[in-house]
CSV table of C-alpha atoms and ligand atoms in Angstrom, one decimal:
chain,number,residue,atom,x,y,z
A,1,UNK,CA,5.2,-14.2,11.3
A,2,UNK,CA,3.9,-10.9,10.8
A,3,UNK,CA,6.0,-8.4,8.7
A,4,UNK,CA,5.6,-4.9,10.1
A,5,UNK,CA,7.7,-1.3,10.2
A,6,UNK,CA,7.4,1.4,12.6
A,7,UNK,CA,8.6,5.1,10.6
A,8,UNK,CA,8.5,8.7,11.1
A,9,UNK,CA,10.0,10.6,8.0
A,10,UNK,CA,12.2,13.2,8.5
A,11,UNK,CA,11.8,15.1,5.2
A,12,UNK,CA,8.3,14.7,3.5
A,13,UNK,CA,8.4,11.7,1.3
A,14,UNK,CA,7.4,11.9,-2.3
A,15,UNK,CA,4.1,12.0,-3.1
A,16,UNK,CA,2.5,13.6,-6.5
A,17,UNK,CA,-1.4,13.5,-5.9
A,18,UNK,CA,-3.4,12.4,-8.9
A,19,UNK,CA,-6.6,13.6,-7.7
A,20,UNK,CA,-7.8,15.0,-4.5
A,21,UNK,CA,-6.9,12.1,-2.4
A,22,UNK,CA,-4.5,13.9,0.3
A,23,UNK,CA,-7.8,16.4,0.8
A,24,UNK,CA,-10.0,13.7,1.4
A,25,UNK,CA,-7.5,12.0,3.7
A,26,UNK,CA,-7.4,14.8,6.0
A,27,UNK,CA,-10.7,15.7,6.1
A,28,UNK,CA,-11.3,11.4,6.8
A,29,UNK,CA,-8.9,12.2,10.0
A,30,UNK,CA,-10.3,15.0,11.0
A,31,UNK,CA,-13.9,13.1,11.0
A,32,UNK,CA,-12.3,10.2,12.4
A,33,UNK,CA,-13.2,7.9,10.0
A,34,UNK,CA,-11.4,5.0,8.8
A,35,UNK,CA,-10.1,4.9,5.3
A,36,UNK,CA,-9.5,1.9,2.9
A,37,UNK,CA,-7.3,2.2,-0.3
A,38,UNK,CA,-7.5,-0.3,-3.1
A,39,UNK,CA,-6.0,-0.3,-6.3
A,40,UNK,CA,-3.1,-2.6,-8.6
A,41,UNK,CA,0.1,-3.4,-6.7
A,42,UNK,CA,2.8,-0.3,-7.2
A,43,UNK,CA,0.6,2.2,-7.5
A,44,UNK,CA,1.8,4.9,-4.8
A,45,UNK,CA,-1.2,3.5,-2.0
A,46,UNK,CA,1.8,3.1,0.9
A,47,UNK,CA,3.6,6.1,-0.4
A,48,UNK,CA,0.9,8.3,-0.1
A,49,UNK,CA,0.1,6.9,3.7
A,50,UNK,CA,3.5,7.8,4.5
A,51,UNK,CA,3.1,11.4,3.0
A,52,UNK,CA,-0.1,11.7,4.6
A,53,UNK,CA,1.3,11.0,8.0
A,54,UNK,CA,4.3,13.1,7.7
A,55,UNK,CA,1.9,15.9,7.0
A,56,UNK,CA,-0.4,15.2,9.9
A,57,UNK,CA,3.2,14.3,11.9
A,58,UNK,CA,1.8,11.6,13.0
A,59,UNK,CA,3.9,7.7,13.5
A,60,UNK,CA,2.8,5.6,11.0
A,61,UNK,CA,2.8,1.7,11.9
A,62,UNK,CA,2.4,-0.5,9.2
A,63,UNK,CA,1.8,-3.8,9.2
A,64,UNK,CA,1.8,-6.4,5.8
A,65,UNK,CA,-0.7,-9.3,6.2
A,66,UNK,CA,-0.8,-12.9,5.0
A,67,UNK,CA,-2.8,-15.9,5.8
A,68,UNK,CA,-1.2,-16.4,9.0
A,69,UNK,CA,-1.8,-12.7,10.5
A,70,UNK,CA,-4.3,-13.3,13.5
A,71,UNK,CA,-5.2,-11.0,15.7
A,72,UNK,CA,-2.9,-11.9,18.2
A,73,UNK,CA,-0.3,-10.6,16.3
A,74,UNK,CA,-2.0,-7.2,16.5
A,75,UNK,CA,-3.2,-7.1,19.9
A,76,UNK,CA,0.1,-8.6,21.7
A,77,UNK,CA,1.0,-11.8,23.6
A,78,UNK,CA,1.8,-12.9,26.9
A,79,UNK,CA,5.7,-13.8,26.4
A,80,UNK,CA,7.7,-16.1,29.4
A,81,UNK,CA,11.1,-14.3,30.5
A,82,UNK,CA,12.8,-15.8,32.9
A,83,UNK,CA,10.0,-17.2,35.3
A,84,UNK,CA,7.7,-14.0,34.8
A,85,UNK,CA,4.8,-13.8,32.4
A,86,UNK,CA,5.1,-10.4,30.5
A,87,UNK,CA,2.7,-9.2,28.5
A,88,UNK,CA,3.8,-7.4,24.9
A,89,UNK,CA,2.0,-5.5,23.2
A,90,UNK,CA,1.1,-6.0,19.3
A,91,UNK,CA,1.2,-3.5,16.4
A,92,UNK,CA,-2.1,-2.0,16.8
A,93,UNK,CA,-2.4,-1.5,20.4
A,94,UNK,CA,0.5,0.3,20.5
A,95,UNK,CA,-0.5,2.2,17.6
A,96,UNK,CA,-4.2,3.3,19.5
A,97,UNK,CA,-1.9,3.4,22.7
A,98,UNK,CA,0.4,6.3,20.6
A,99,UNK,CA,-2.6,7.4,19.0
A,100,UNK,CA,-0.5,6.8,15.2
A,101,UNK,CA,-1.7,6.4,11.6
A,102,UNK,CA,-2.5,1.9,11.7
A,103,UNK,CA,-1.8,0.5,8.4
A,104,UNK,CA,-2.5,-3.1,7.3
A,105,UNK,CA,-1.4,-4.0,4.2
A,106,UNK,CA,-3.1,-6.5,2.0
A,107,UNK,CA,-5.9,-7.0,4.6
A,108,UNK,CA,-7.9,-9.7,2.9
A,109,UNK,CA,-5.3,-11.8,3.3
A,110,UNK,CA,-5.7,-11.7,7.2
A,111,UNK,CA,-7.6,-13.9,9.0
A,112,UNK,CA,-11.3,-13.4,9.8
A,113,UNK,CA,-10.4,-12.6,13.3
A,114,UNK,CA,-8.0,-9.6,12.6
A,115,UNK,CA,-11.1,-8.5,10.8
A,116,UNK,CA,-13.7,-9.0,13.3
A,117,UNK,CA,-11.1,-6.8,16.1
A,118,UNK,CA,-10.9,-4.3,13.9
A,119,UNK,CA,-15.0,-3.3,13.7
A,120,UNK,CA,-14.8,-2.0,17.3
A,121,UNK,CA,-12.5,0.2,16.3
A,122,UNK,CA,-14.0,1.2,13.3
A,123,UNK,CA,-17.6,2.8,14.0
A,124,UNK,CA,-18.6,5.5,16.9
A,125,UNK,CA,-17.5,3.5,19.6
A,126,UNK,CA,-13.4,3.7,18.5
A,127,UNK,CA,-12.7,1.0,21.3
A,128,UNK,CA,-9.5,-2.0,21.2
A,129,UNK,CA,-11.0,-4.5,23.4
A,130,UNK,CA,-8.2,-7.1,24.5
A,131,UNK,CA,-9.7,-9.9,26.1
A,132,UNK,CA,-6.4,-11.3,27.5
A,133,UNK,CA,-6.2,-8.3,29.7
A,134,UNK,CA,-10.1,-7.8,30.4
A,135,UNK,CA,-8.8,-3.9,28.9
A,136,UNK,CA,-11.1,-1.8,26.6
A,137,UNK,CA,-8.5,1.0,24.9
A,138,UNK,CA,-10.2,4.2,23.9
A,139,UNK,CA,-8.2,5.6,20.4
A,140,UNK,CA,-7.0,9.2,21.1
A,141,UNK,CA,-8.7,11.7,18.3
A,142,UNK,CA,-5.0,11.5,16.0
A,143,UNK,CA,-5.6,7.3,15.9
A,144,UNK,CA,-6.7,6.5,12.3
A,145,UNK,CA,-7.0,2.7,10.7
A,146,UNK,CA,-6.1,2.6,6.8
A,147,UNK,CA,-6.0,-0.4,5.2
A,148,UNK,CA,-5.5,-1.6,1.9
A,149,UNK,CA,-6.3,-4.2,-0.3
A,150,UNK,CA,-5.3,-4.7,-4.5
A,151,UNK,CA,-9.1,-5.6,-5.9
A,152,UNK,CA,-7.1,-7.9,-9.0
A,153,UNK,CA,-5.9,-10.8,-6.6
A,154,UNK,CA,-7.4,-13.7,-6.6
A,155,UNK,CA,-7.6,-13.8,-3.0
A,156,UNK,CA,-9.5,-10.7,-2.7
A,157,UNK,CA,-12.8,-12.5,-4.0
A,158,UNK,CA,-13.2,-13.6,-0.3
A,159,UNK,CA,-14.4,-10.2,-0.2
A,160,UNK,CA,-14.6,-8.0,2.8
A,161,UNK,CA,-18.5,-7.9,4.1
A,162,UNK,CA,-20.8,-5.0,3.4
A,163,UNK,CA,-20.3,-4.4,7.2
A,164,UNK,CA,-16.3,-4.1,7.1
A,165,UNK,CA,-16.3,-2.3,4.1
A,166,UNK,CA,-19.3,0.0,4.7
A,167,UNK,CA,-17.1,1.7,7.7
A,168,UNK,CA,-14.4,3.1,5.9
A,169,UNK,CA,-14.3,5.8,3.4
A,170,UNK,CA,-12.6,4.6,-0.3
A,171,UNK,CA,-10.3,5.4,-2.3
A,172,UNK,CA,-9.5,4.1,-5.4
A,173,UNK,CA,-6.1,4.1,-7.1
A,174,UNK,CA,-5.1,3.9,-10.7
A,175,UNK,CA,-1.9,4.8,-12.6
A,176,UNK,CA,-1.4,8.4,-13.1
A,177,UNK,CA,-1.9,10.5,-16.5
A,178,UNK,CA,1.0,10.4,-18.5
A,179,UNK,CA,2.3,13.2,-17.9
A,180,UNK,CA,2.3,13.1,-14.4
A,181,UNK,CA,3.6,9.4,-14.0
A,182,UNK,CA,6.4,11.0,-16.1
A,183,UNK,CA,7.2,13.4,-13.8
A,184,UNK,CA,6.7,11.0,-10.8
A,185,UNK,CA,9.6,8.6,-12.7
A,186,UNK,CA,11.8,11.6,-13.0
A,187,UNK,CA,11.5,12.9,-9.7
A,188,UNK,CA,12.0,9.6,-8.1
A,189,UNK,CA,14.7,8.6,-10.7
A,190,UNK,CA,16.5,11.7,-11.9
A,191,UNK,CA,16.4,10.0,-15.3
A,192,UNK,CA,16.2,12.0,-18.3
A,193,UNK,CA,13.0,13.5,-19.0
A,194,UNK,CA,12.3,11.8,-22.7
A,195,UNK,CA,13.2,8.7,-21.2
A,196,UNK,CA,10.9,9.0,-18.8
A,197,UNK,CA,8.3,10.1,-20.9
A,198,UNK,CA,9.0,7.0,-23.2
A,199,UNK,CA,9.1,4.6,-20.9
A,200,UNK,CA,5.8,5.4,-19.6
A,201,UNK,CA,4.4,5.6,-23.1
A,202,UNK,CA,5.7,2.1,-23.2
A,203,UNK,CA,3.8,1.1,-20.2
A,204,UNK,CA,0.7,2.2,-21.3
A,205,UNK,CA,1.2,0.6,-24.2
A,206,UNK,CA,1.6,-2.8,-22.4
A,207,UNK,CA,-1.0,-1.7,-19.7
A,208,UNK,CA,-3.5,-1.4,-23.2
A,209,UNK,CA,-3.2,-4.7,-24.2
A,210,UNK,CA,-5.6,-7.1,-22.7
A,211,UNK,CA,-4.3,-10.3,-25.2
A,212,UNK,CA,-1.0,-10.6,-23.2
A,213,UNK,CA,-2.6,-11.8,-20.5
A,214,UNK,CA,-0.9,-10.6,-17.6
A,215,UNK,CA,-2.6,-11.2,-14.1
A,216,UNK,CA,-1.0,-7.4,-13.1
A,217,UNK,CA,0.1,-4.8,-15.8
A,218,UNK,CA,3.1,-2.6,-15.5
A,219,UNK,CA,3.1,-0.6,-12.6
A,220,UNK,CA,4.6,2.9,-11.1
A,221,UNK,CA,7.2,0.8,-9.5
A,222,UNK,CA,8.5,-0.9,-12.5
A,223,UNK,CA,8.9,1.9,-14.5
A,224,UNK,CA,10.8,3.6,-11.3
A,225,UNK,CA,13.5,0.4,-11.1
A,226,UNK,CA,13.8,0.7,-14.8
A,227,UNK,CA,14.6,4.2,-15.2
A,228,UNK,CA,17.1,3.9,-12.0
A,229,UNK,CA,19.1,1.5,-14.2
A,230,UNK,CA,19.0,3.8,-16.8
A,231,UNK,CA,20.1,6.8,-14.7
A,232,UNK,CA,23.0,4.7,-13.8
A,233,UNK,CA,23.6,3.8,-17.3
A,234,UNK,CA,22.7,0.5,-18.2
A,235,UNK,CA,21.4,0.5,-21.6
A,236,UNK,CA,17.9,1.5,-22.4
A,237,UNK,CA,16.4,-1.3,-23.9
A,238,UNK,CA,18.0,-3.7,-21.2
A,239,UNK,CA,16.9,-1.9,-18.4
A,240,UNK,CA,13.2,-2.2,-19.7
A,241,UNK,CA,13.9,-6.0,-20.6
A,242,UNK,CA,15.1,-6.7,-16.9
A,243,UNK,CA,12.6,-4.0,-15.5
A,244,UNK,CA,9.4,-4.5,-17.0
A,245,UNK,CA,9.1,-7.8,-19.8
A,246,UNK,CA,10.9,-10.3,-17.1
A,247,UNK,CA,9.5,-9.3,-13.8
A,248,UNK,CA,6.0,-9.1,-15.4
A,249,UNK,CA,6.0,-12.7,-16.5
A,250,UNK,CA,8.0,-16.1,-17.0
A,251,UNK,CA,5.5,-17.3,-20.4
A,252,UNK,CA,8.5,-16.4,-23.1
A,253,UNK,CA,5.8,-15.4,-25.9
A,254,UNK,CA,4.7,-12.6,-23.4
A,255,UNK,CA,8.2,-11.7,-22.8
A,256,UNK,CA,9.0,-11.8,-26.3
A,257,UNK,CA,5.9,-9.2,-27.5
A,258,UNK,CA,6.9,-6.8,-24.9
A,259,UNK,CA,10.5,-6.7,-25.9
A,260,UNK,CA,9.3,-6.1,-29.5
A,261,UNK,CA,7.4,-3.1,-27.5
A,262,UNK,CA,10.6,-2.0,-25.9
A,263,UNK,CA,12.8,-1.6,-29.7
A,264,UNK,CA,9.8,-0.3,-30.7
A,265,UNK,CA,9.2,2.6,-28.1
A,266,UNK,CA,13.1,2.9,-26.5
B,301,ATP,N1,1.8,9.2,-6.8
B,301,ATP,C1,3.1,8.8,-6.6
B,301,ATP,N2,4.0,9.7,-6.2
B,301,ATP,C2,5.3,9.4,-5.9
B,301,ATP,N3,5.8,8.2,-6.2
B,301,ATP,C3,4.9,7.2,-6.7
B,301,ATP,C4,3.5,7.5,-6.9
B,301,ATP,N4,2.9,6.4,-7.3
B,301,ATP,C5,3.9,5.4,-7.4
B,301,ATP,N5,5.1,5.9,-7.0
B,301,ATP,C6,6.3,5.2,-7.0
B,301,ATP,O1,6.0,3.8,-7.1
B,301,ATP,C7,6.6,3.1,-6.1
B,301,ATP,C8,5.6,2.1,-5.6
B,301,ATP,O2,4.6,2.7,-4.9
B,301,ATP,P1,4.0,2.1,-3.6
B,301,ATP,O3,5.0,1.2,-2.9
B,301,ATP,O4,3.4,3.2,-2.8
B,301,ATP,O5,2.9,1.1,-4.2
B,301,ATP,P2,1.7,0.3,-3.5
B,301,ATP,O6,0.5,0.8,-4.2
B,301,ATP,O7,1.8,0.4,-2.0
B,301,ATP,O8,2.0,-1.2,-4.0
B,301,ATP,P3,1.7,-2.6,-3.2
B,301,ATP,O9,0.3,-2.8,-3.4
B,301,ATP,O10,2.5,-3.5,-4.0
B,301,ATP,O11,2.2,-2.4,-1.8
B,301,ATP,C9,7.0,4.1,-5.0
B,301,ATP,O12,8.2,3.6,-4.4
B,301,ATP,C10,7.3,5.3,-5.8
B,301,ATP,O13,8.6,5.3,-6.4
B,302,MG,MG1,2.3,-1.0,-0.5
């Protein structure tokens, strides 16, 4: 079953840009192009959707894919009630119906026919055929398809194709500067400001080292659950043992180094 969530944020959500990524967003939508966001898990990608379509106030529908997301589950079904056949629409057509931000997480994890629907609706032609109905769906100019994908998985070496990926416009997410992640932690945490700005010197000091082997490093988001324990004052150290060295990895030498890291930095 498909995962997905319709929103429409009532204050602006948090979002610090890093670059000039909410400029190029706009001017994407305005040019009604297509845009594709890839970077490490926890990273801000669907927080800064959200922000962007708060400031464009338009819905955002998001949907999270995995191997069993077809494209039936985005175009709709017919569905028996009673003895009537009624036909439902899916996630996407409602989203070009309502002419909302699209946003499919994790997209490579889709199958190849969610990604083949999809190239209609992504060049010049901006069209949703569903063949179940014999209906071609023209998006309205405020439609726009973003998808993401975190290039690190394994799974995302079943690539996209040159002629998926060469319709959207990228862009390419990494962890913040210190100083900013800092202020990101304590703006979504309310934590201390030197605890913030330790802890993220503790990240990057685990993000730097390549010999622990981990498959993802540290992200935004673990530093954020850490310093929310803190805030609410669970000890320091503990809060970055439970936060960071455990929910990066089960091998117990790993764990071990980073909470050597954490006396060392907390
Ligand atoms: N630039 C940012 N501004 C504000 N908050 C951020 C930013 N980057 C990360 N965060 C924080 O990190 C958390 C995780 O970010 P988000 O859920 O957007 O990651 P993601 O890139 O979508 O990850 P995933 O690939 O796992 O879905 C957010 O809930 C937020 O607290
Ligand atoms: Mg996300």
């Amino acid at each position: 079953m498909t995962n997905k969530l319709e929103t429409t944020s009532v204050t602006r959500p948090f979002y610090q840009a890093i670059g000039d990524e909410e400029e190029i967003f706009r001017q994407g939508h305005k040019a009604k192009l297509p845009v594709i966001l890839k970077g490490p898990t926890g990273c801000g990608k669907s927080r800064f959707v959200d922000a962007m379509a708060y400031d464009l106030n338009i819905p955002l529908i998001t949907v999270a894919c995995n191997e069993d997301t077809s494209a039936t589950d985005l175009l709709g079904r017919f569905l028996i009630k009673g003895n009537e056949t009624v036909w439902q629409d899916g996630p996407l057509t409602r989203a070009v119906k309502t002419g909302a931000i699209f946003y499919l997480d994790e997209v490579v994890e889709a199958r190849e026919d969610v990604i083949v629907l999809i190239h209609s609706l992504t060049d010049y032609r901006r069209i949703l055929y569903i063949d179940a109905l014999a209906e071609a769906i023209a998006a309205p100019a405020s439609f726009q398809l973003v998808m993401s994908y975190n290039p690190g998985y394994q799974k995302s070496f079943k690539e996209l194709k040159p002629s998926t990926r060469q319709r959207f416009l990228a862009l390419s997410f990494t962890y913040p500067k210190p100083e900013i992640e800092a202020q990101i932690i304590q703006n979504e945490t309310g934590a201390e400001e030197k605890v913030c700005r330790n802890l993220v010197a503790l990240a990057n000091k685990i993000r730097s080292l390549s010999e622990l082997g981990l498959a993802e490093s540290v992200s935004t988001r673990l530093i954020v659950n850490s310093a929310l324990l803190i805030k609410q004052g669970v000890n320091t150290r503990l809060a970055a043992e439970v936060g960071m060295a455990q929910a990066l990895t089960d091998e117990t030498d790993t764990i071990r180094a980073i909470k050597d890291l954490v006396a060392l930095y907390l």
